Amino acid sequence: MDEIKTWLCLQQVQVAVLTETRWSFQSTWSDNAWHHIHSADPNHRGSGVLILLSRSLCHANDLRWNEIIPGRLVHVRVMNATRNLDILGCYQHVYKKDKEQLQKRDKFWQTLETQLTMLPGRNTVALMGDFNCSLPTSAGVSGPNSYTWNQQQAVGTCHPDSSDRKSTRLNSSHVKRSRM
């Protein structure tokens, strides 16, 4: 964890979301550079969302947060004098072709969409995490590459739909590797 936080500092990152922490506790704490907010589902070891906020961004008393889905969806609000920042840390369930897993994924999308509609339009929103899906190319919203895993794109769309929001989707999963 220290290496990740050092790298984030060197890159001047102020907000980061780490998923699949595999920690089984919920907690908040601060160190000399970061505020940490961790959510976990103690019944599912593979879950976990850790949100890191740089101390240069805000003070601990400027933070409000709640777990929407333990270990999967966390909302953090950074209270600012001019405009609040809402951060949604997300970790979608892995896609599997079984009914129970598909229901969990669908519930995640529905809960996320509900949470997004509850956020004030005047706030800045950062939706960050692992959505376990592919992002199709959409001019001005996502792309130019889409990520395909295991010769298939995730069934269904990668929600929430950005068409009605001023948003850009960044996909860091697709990396072109040069061949030697």
PDB file of C-alpha atoms in Angstrom:
ATOM      1  CA  MET A   1       0.000   0.000   0.000  1.00  0.00           C
ATOM      2  CA  ASP A   2       2.857   2.399   0.757  1.00  0.00           C
ATOM      3  CA  GLU A   3       4.195   1.989  -2.799  1.00  0.00           C
ATOM      4  CA  ILE A   4       0.802   2.822  -4.297  1.00  0.00           C
ATOM      5  CA  LYS A   5       0.399   5.906  -2.130  1.00  0.00           C
ATOM      6  CA  THR A   6       3.942   7.062  -2.953  1.00  0.00           C
ATOM      7  CA  TRP A   7       3.239   6.653  -6.671  1.00  0.00           C
ATOM      8  CA  LEU A   8      -0.056   8.562  -6.344  1.00  0.00           C
ATOM      9  CA  CYS A   9       1.775  11.419  -4.625  1.00  0.00           C
ATOM     10  CA  LEU A  10       4.459  11.516  -7.322  1.00  0.00           C
ATOM     11  CA  GLN A  11       1.718  11.650  -9.988  1.00  0.00           C
ATOM     12  CA  GLN A  12      -0.047  14.429  -8.026  1.00  0.00           C
ATOM     13  CA  VAL A  13      -3.257  12.387  -7.806  1.00  0.00           C
ATOM     14  CA  GLN A  14      -5.692  13.764  -5.267  1.00  0.00           C
ATOM     15  CA  VAL A  15      -8.420  11.096  -5.393  1.00  0.00           C
ATOM     16  CA  ALA A  16      -7.989   7.387  -6.028  1.00  0.00           C
ATOM     17  CA  VAL A  17     -10.282   4.386  -5.727  1.00  0.00           C
ATOM     18  CA  LEU A  18      -8.824   0.929  -5.176  1.00  0.00           C
ATOM     19  CA  THR A  19     -11.101  -2.083  -5.531  1.00  0.00           C
ATOM     20  CA  GLU A  20     -11.017  -5.717  -4.494  1.00  0.00           C
ATOM     21  CA  THR A  21      -9.016  -4.878  -1.394  1.00  0.00           C
ATOM     22  CA  ARG A  22     -10.006  -8.197   0.218  1.00  0.00           C
ATOM     23  CA  TRP A  23     -10.026  -6.495   3.613  1.00  0.00           C
ATOM     24  CA  SER A  24     -12.944  -7.535   5.806  1.00  0.00           C
ATOM     25  CA  PHE A  25     -13.389  -4.321   7.807  1.00  0.00           C
ATOM     26  CA  GLN A  26     -15.042  -0.932   7.426  1.00  0.00           C
ATOM     27  CA  SER A  27     -12.933   1.975   8.648  1.00  0.00           C
ATOM     28  CA  THR A  28     -11.674   5.500   8.147  1.00  0.00           C
ATOM     29  CA  TRP A  29      -8.239   6.809   9.038  1.00  0.00           C
ATOM     30  CA  SER A  30      -5.699   9.413   8.000  1.00  0.00           C
ATOM     31  CA  ASP A  31      -1.937   9.393   7.678  1.00  0.00           C
ATOM     32  CA  ASN A  32       0.492  12.186   6.823  1.00  0.00           C
ATOM     33  CA  ALA A  33      -0.647  12.390   3.162  1.00  0.00           C
ATOM     34  CA  TRP A  34      -4.024  10.644   2.780  1.00  0.00           C
ATOM     35  CA  HIS A  35      -7.498  10.241   4.188  1.00  0.00           C
ATOM     36  CA  HIS A  36      -8.680   6.630   3.801  1.00  0.00           C
ATOM     37  CA  ILE A  37     -12.278   5.428   3.602  1.00  0.00           C
ATOM     38  CA  HIS A  38     -12.704   1.673   3.359  1.00  0.00           C
ATOM     39  CA  SER A  39     -15.870  -0.343   2.816  1.00  0.00           C
ATOM     40  CA  ALA A  40     -16.085  -4.123   2.901  1.00  0.00           C
ATOM     41  CA  ASP A  41     -18.643  -6.874   2.873  1.00  0.00           C
ATOM     42  CA  PRO A  42     -17.446  -9.288   5.565  1.00  0.00           C
ATOM     43  CA  ASN A  43     -19.485 -12.079   3.922  1.00  0.00           C
ATOM     44  CA  HIS A  44     -17.635 -11.770   0.591  1.00  0.00           C
ATOM     45  CA  ARG A  45     -13.867 -11.708   0.920  1.00  0.00           C
ATOM     46  CA  GLY A  46     -13.351 -10.683  -2.723  1.00  0.00           C
ATOM     47  CA  SER A  47     -15.044  -7.331  -2.226  1.00  0.00           C
ATOM     48  CA  GLY A  48     -13.700  -4.041  -0.901  1.00  0.00           C
ATOM     49  CA  VAL A  49     -13.523  -0.403  -1.953  1.00  0.00           C
ATOM     50  CA  LEU A  50     -10.834   1.942  -0.630  1.00  0.00           C
ATOM     51  CA  ILE A  51     -11.118   5.633  -1.416  1.00  0.00           C
ATOM     52  CA  LEU A  52      -7.962   7.691  -0.921  1.00  0.00           C
ATOM     53  CA  LEU A  53      -8.218  11.469  -0.700  1.00  0.00           C
ATOM     54  CA  SER A  54      -5.143  13.654  -0.564  1.00  0.00           C
ATOM     55  CA  ARG A  55      -4.841  15.780   2.547  1.00  0.00           C
ATOM     56  CA  SER A  56      -3.992  18.660   0.201  1.00  0.00           C
ATOM     57  CA  LEU A  57      -7.528  18.339  -1.219  1.00  0.00           C
ATOM     58  CA  CYS A  58      -9.455  18.562   2.042  1.00  0.00           C
ATOM     59  CA  HIS A  59      -9.474  18.209   5.812  1.00  0.00           C
ATOM     60  CA  ALA A  60     -10.954  15.129   7.479  1.00  0.00           C
ATOM     61  CA  ASN A  61     -13.816  17.211   8.871  1.00  0.00           C
ATOM     62  CA  ASP A  62     -14.801  18.158   5.276  1.00  0.00           C
ATOM     63  CA  LEU A  63     -15.669  14.525   4.481  1.00  0.00           C
ATOM     64  CA  ARG A  64     -19.077  12.864   4.642  1.00  0.00           C
ATOM     65  CA  TRP A  65     -19.543   9.296   3.498  1.00  0.00           C
ATOM     66  CA  ASN A  66     -21.802   6.285   3.505  1.00  0.00           C
ATOM     67  CA  GLU A  67     -21.822   2.738   2.239  1.00  0.00           C
ATOM     68  CA  ILE A  68     -24.532   2.200  -0.335  1.00  0.00           C
ATOM     69  CA  ILE A  69     -23.614  -1.457  -0.938  1.00  0.00           C
ATOM     70  CA  PRO A  70     -20.936  -2.657   1.520  1.00  0.00           C
ATOM     71  CA  GLY A  71     -17.717  -3.511  -0.303  1.00  0.00           C
ATOM     72  CA  ARG A  72     -19.224  -2.492  -3.657  1.00  0.00           C
ATOM     73  CA  LEU A  73     -20.546   1.077  -3.687  1.00  0.00           C
ATOM     74  CA  VAL A  74     -19.410   3.952  -1.464  1.00  0.00           C
ATOM     75  CA  HIS A  75     -20.420   7.606  -1.630  1.00  0.00           C
ATOM     76  CA  VAL A  76     -18.020  10.273  -0.320  1.00  0.00           C
ATOM     77  CA  ARG A  77     -18.853  13.966  -0.319  1.00  0.00           C
ATOM     78  CA  VAL A  78     -16.046  16.503   0.003  1.00  0.00           C
ATOM     79  CA  MET A  79     -17.581  19.676   1.386  1.00  0.00           C
ATOM     80  CA  ASN A  80     -16.175  22.783  -0.326  1.00  0.00           C
ATOM     81  CA  ALA A  81     -17.086  26.448   0.032  1.00  0.00           C
ATOM     82  CA  THR A  82     -17.996  26.864  -3.648  1.00  0.00           C
ATOM     83  CA  ARG A  83     -18.931  23.426  -4.994  1.00  0.00           C
ATOM     84  CA  ASN A  84     -19.037  20.039  -3.293  1.00  0.00           C
ATOM     85  CA  LEU A  85     -17.359  17.000  -4.811  1.00  0.00           C
ATOM     86  CA  ASP A  86     -19.309  13.725  -4.793  1.00  0.00           C
ATOM     87  CA  ILE A  87     -17.197  10.615  -5.304  1.00  0.00           C
ATOM     88  CA  LEU A  88     -18.816   7.265  -5.961  1.00  0.00           C
ATOM     89  CA  GLY A  89     -16.337   4.416  -5.472  1.00  0.00           C
ATOM     90  CA  CYS A  90     -17.633   1.371  -7.337  1.00  0.00           C
ATOM     91  CA  TYR A  91     -16.806  -2.306  -7.642  1.00  0.00           C
ATOM     92  CA  GLN A  92     -19.269  -4.165  -9.858  1.00  0.00           C
ATOM     93  CA  HIS A  93     -19.695  -7.925  -9.537  1.00  0.00           C
ATOM     94  CA  VAL A  94     -17.813 -10.027 -12.083  1.00  0.00           C
ATOM     95  CA  TYR A  95     -19.825 -11.091 -15.114  1.00  0.00           C
ATOM     96  CA  LYS A  96     -20.836 -14.756 -15.020  1.00  0.00           C
ATOM     97  CA  LYS A  97     -23.618 -16.434 -16.944  1.00  0.00           C
ATOM     98  CA  ASP A  98     -25.569 -17.518 -13.896  1.00  0.00           C
ATOM     99  CA  LYS A  99     -28.878 -16.061 -12.777  1.00  0.00           C
ATOM    100  CA  GLU A 100     -27.786 -15.078  -9.257  1.00  0.00           C
ATOM    101  CA  GLN A 101     -24.693 -13.247 -10.479  1.00  0.00           C
ATOM    102  CA  LEU A 102     -26.623 -11.437 -13.206  1.00  0.00           C
ATOM    103  CA  GLN A 103     -29.183 -10.329 -10.608  1.00  0.00           C
ATOM    104  CA  LYS A 104     -26.390  -8.951  -8.404  1.00  0.00           C
ATOM    105  CA  ARG A 105     -24.979  -7.027 -11.353  1.00  0.00           C
ATOM    106  CA  ASP A 106     -28.395  -5.664 -12.261  1.00  0.00           C
ATOM    107  CA  LYS A 107     -29.062  -4.611  -8.660  1.00  0.00           C
ATOM    108  CA  PHE A 108     -25.687  -2.813  -8.612  1.00  0.00           C
ATOM    109  CA  TRP A 109     -26.586  -0.829 -11.778  1.00  0.00           C
ATOM    110  CA  GLN A 110     -30.040   0.036 -10.415  1.00  0.00           C
ATOM    111  CA  THR A 111     -28.622   1.150  -7.059  1.00  0.00           C
ATOM    112  CA  LEU A 112     -25.911   3.217  -8.757  1.00  0.00           C
ATOM    113  CA  GLU A 113     -28.453   4.905 -11.022  1.00  0.00           C
ATOM    114  CA  THR A 114     -30.667   5.699  -8.025  1.00  0.00           C
ATOM    115  CA  GLN A 115     -27.692   7.155  -6.149  1.00  0.00           C
ATOM    116  CA  LEU A 116     -26.721   9.313  -9.127  1.00  0.00           C
ATOM    117  CA  THR A 117     -30.231  10.755  -9.400  1.00  0.00           C
ATOM    118  CA  MET A 118     -30.086  11.779  -5.732  1.00  0.00           C
ATOM    119  CA  LEU A 119     -26.937  13.895  -6.150  1.00  0.00           C
ATOM    120  CA  PRO A 120     -27.407  17.669  -6.495  1.00  0.00           C
ATOM    121  CA  GLY A 121     -26.832  18.884 -10.047  1.00  0.00           C
ATOM    122  CA  ARG A 122     -24.605  21.719  -8.796  1.00  0.00           C
ATOM    123  CA  ASN A 123     -22.026  19.287  -7.375  1.00  0.00           C
ATOM    124  CA  THR A 124     -19.071  17.871  -9.251  1.00  0.00           C
ATOM    125  CA  VAL A 125     -19.369  14.081  -9.543  1.00  0.00           C
ATOM    126  CA  ALA A 126     -16.533  11.574  -9.923  1.00  0.00           C
ATOM    127  CA  LEU A 127     -17.706   8.049 -10.663  1.00  0.00           C
ATOM    128  CA  MET A 128     -14.661   5.820 -10.178  1.00  0.00           C
ATOM    129  CA  GLY A 129     -13.884   2.147  -9.853  1.00  0.00           C
ATOM    130  CA  ASP A 130     -14.045  -1.227 -11.551  1.00  0.00           C
ATOM    131  CA  PHE A 131     -17.276  -1.704 -13.464  1.00  0.00           C
ATOM    132  CA  ASN A 132     -16.308  -5.137 -14.837  1.00  0.00           C
ATOM    133  CA  CYS A 133     -17.642  -4.297 -18.278  1.00  0.00           C
ATOM    134  CA  SER A 134     -16.540  -2.956 -21.606  1.00  0.00           C
ATOM    135  CA  LEU A 135     -16.961   0.618 -22.707  1.00  0.00           C
ATOM    136  CA  PRO A 136     -18.043   0.967 -26.326  1.00  0.00           C
ATOM    137  CA  THR A 137     -16.613   3.926 -28.223  1.00  0.00           C
ATOM    138  CA  SER A 138     -18.842   6.976 -28.118  1.00  0.00           C
ATOM    139  CA  ALA A 139     -17.508  10.281 -29.475  1.00  0.00           C
ATOM    140  CA  GLY A 140     -16.936  12.786 -26.699  1.00  0.00           C
ATOM    141  CA  VAL A 141     -17.866  10.266 -24.003  1.00  0.00           C
ATOM    142  CA  SER A 142     -15.564   7.235 -24.228  1.00  0.00           C
ATOM    143  CA  GLY A 143     -12.960   5.725 -26.473  1.00  0.00           C
ATOM    144  CA  PRO A 144     -11.361   5.528 -28.912  1.00  0.00           C
ATOM    145  CA  ASN A 145     -10.738   1.937 -27.855  1.00  0.00           C
ATOM    146  CA  SER A 146     -13.077  -0.516 -26.259  1.00  0.00           C
ATOM    147  CA  TYR A 147     -11.847  -3.276 -24.047  1.00  0.00           C
ATOM    148  CA  THR A 148     -12.745  -6.892 -24.728  1.00  0.00           C
ATOM    149  CA  TRP A 149     -11.925  -9.613 -22.263  1.00  0.00           C
ATOM    150  CA  ASN A 150     -11.980 -13.321 -22.991  1.00  0.00           C
ATOM    151  CA  GLN A 151     -13.143 -12.741 -26.598  1.00  0.00           C
ATOM    152  CA  GLN A 152     -16.442 -11.204 -25.489  1.00  0.00           C
ATOM    153  CA  GLN A 153     -17.796  -7.904 -24.386  1.00  0.00           C
ATOM    154  CA  ALA A 154     -19.798  -7.893 -21.194  1.00  0.00           C
ATOM    155  CA  VAL A 155     -23.430  -8.690 -21.892  1.00  0.00           C
ATOM    156  CA  GLY A 156     -25.595  -5.604 -21.767  1.00  0.00           C
ATOM    157  CA  THR A 157     -24.414  -2.059 -21.579  1.00  0.00           C
ATOM    158  CA  CYS A 158     -22.028  -0.480 -19.180  1.00  0.00           C
ATOM    159  CA  HIS A 159     -24.394   1.635 -17.126  1.00  0.00           C
ATOM    160  CA  PRO A 160     -25.096   4.336 -16.152  1.00  0.00           C
ATOM    161  CA  ASP A 161     -25.886   5.995 -19.468  1.00  0.00           C
ATOM    162  CA  SER A 162     -23.808   9.141 -19.883  1.00  0.00           C
ATOM    163  CA  SER A 163     -25.928  10.575 -22.664  1.00  0.00           C
ATOM    164  CA  ASP A 164     -27.979  12.722 -20.294  1.00  0.00           C
ATOM    165  CA  ARG A 165     -25.023  13.881 -18.192  1.00  0.00           C
ATOM    166  CA  LYS A 166     -22.017  16.008 -18.958  1.00  0.00           C
ATOM    167  CA  SER A 167     -19.491  13.230 -18.467  1.00  0.00           C
ATOM    168  CA  THR A 168     -16.507  11.520 -19.935  1.00  0.00           C
ATOM    169  CA  ARG A 169     -15.660   7.877 -19.383  1.00  0.00           C
ATOM    170  CA  LEU A 170     -12.017   6.992 -19.019  1.00  0.00           C
ATOM    171  CA  ASN A 171     -11.073   3.390 -19.586  1.00  0.00           C
ATOM    172  CA  SER A 172      -7.661   2.419 -18.281  1.00  0.00           C
ATOM    173  CA  SER A 173      -8.153  -1.309 -18.926  1.00  0.00           C
ATOM    174  CA  HIS A 174      -7.169  -1.268 -22.578  1.00  0.00           C
ATOM    175  CA  VAL A 175      -3.442  -1.021 -23.100  1.00  0.00           C
ATOM    176  CA  LYS A 176      -1.893  -1.644 -26.483  1.00  0.00           C
ATOM    177  CA  ARG A 177       1.328  -3.549 -26.097  1.00  0.00           C
ATOM    178  CA  SER A 178       4.056  -3.360 -28.700  1.00  0.00           C
ATOM    179  CA  ARG A 179       5.349  -6.608 -30.091  1.00  0.00           C
ATOM    180  CA  MET A 180       9.049  -7.280 -30.188  1.00  0.00           C
TER     181      MET A 180
END
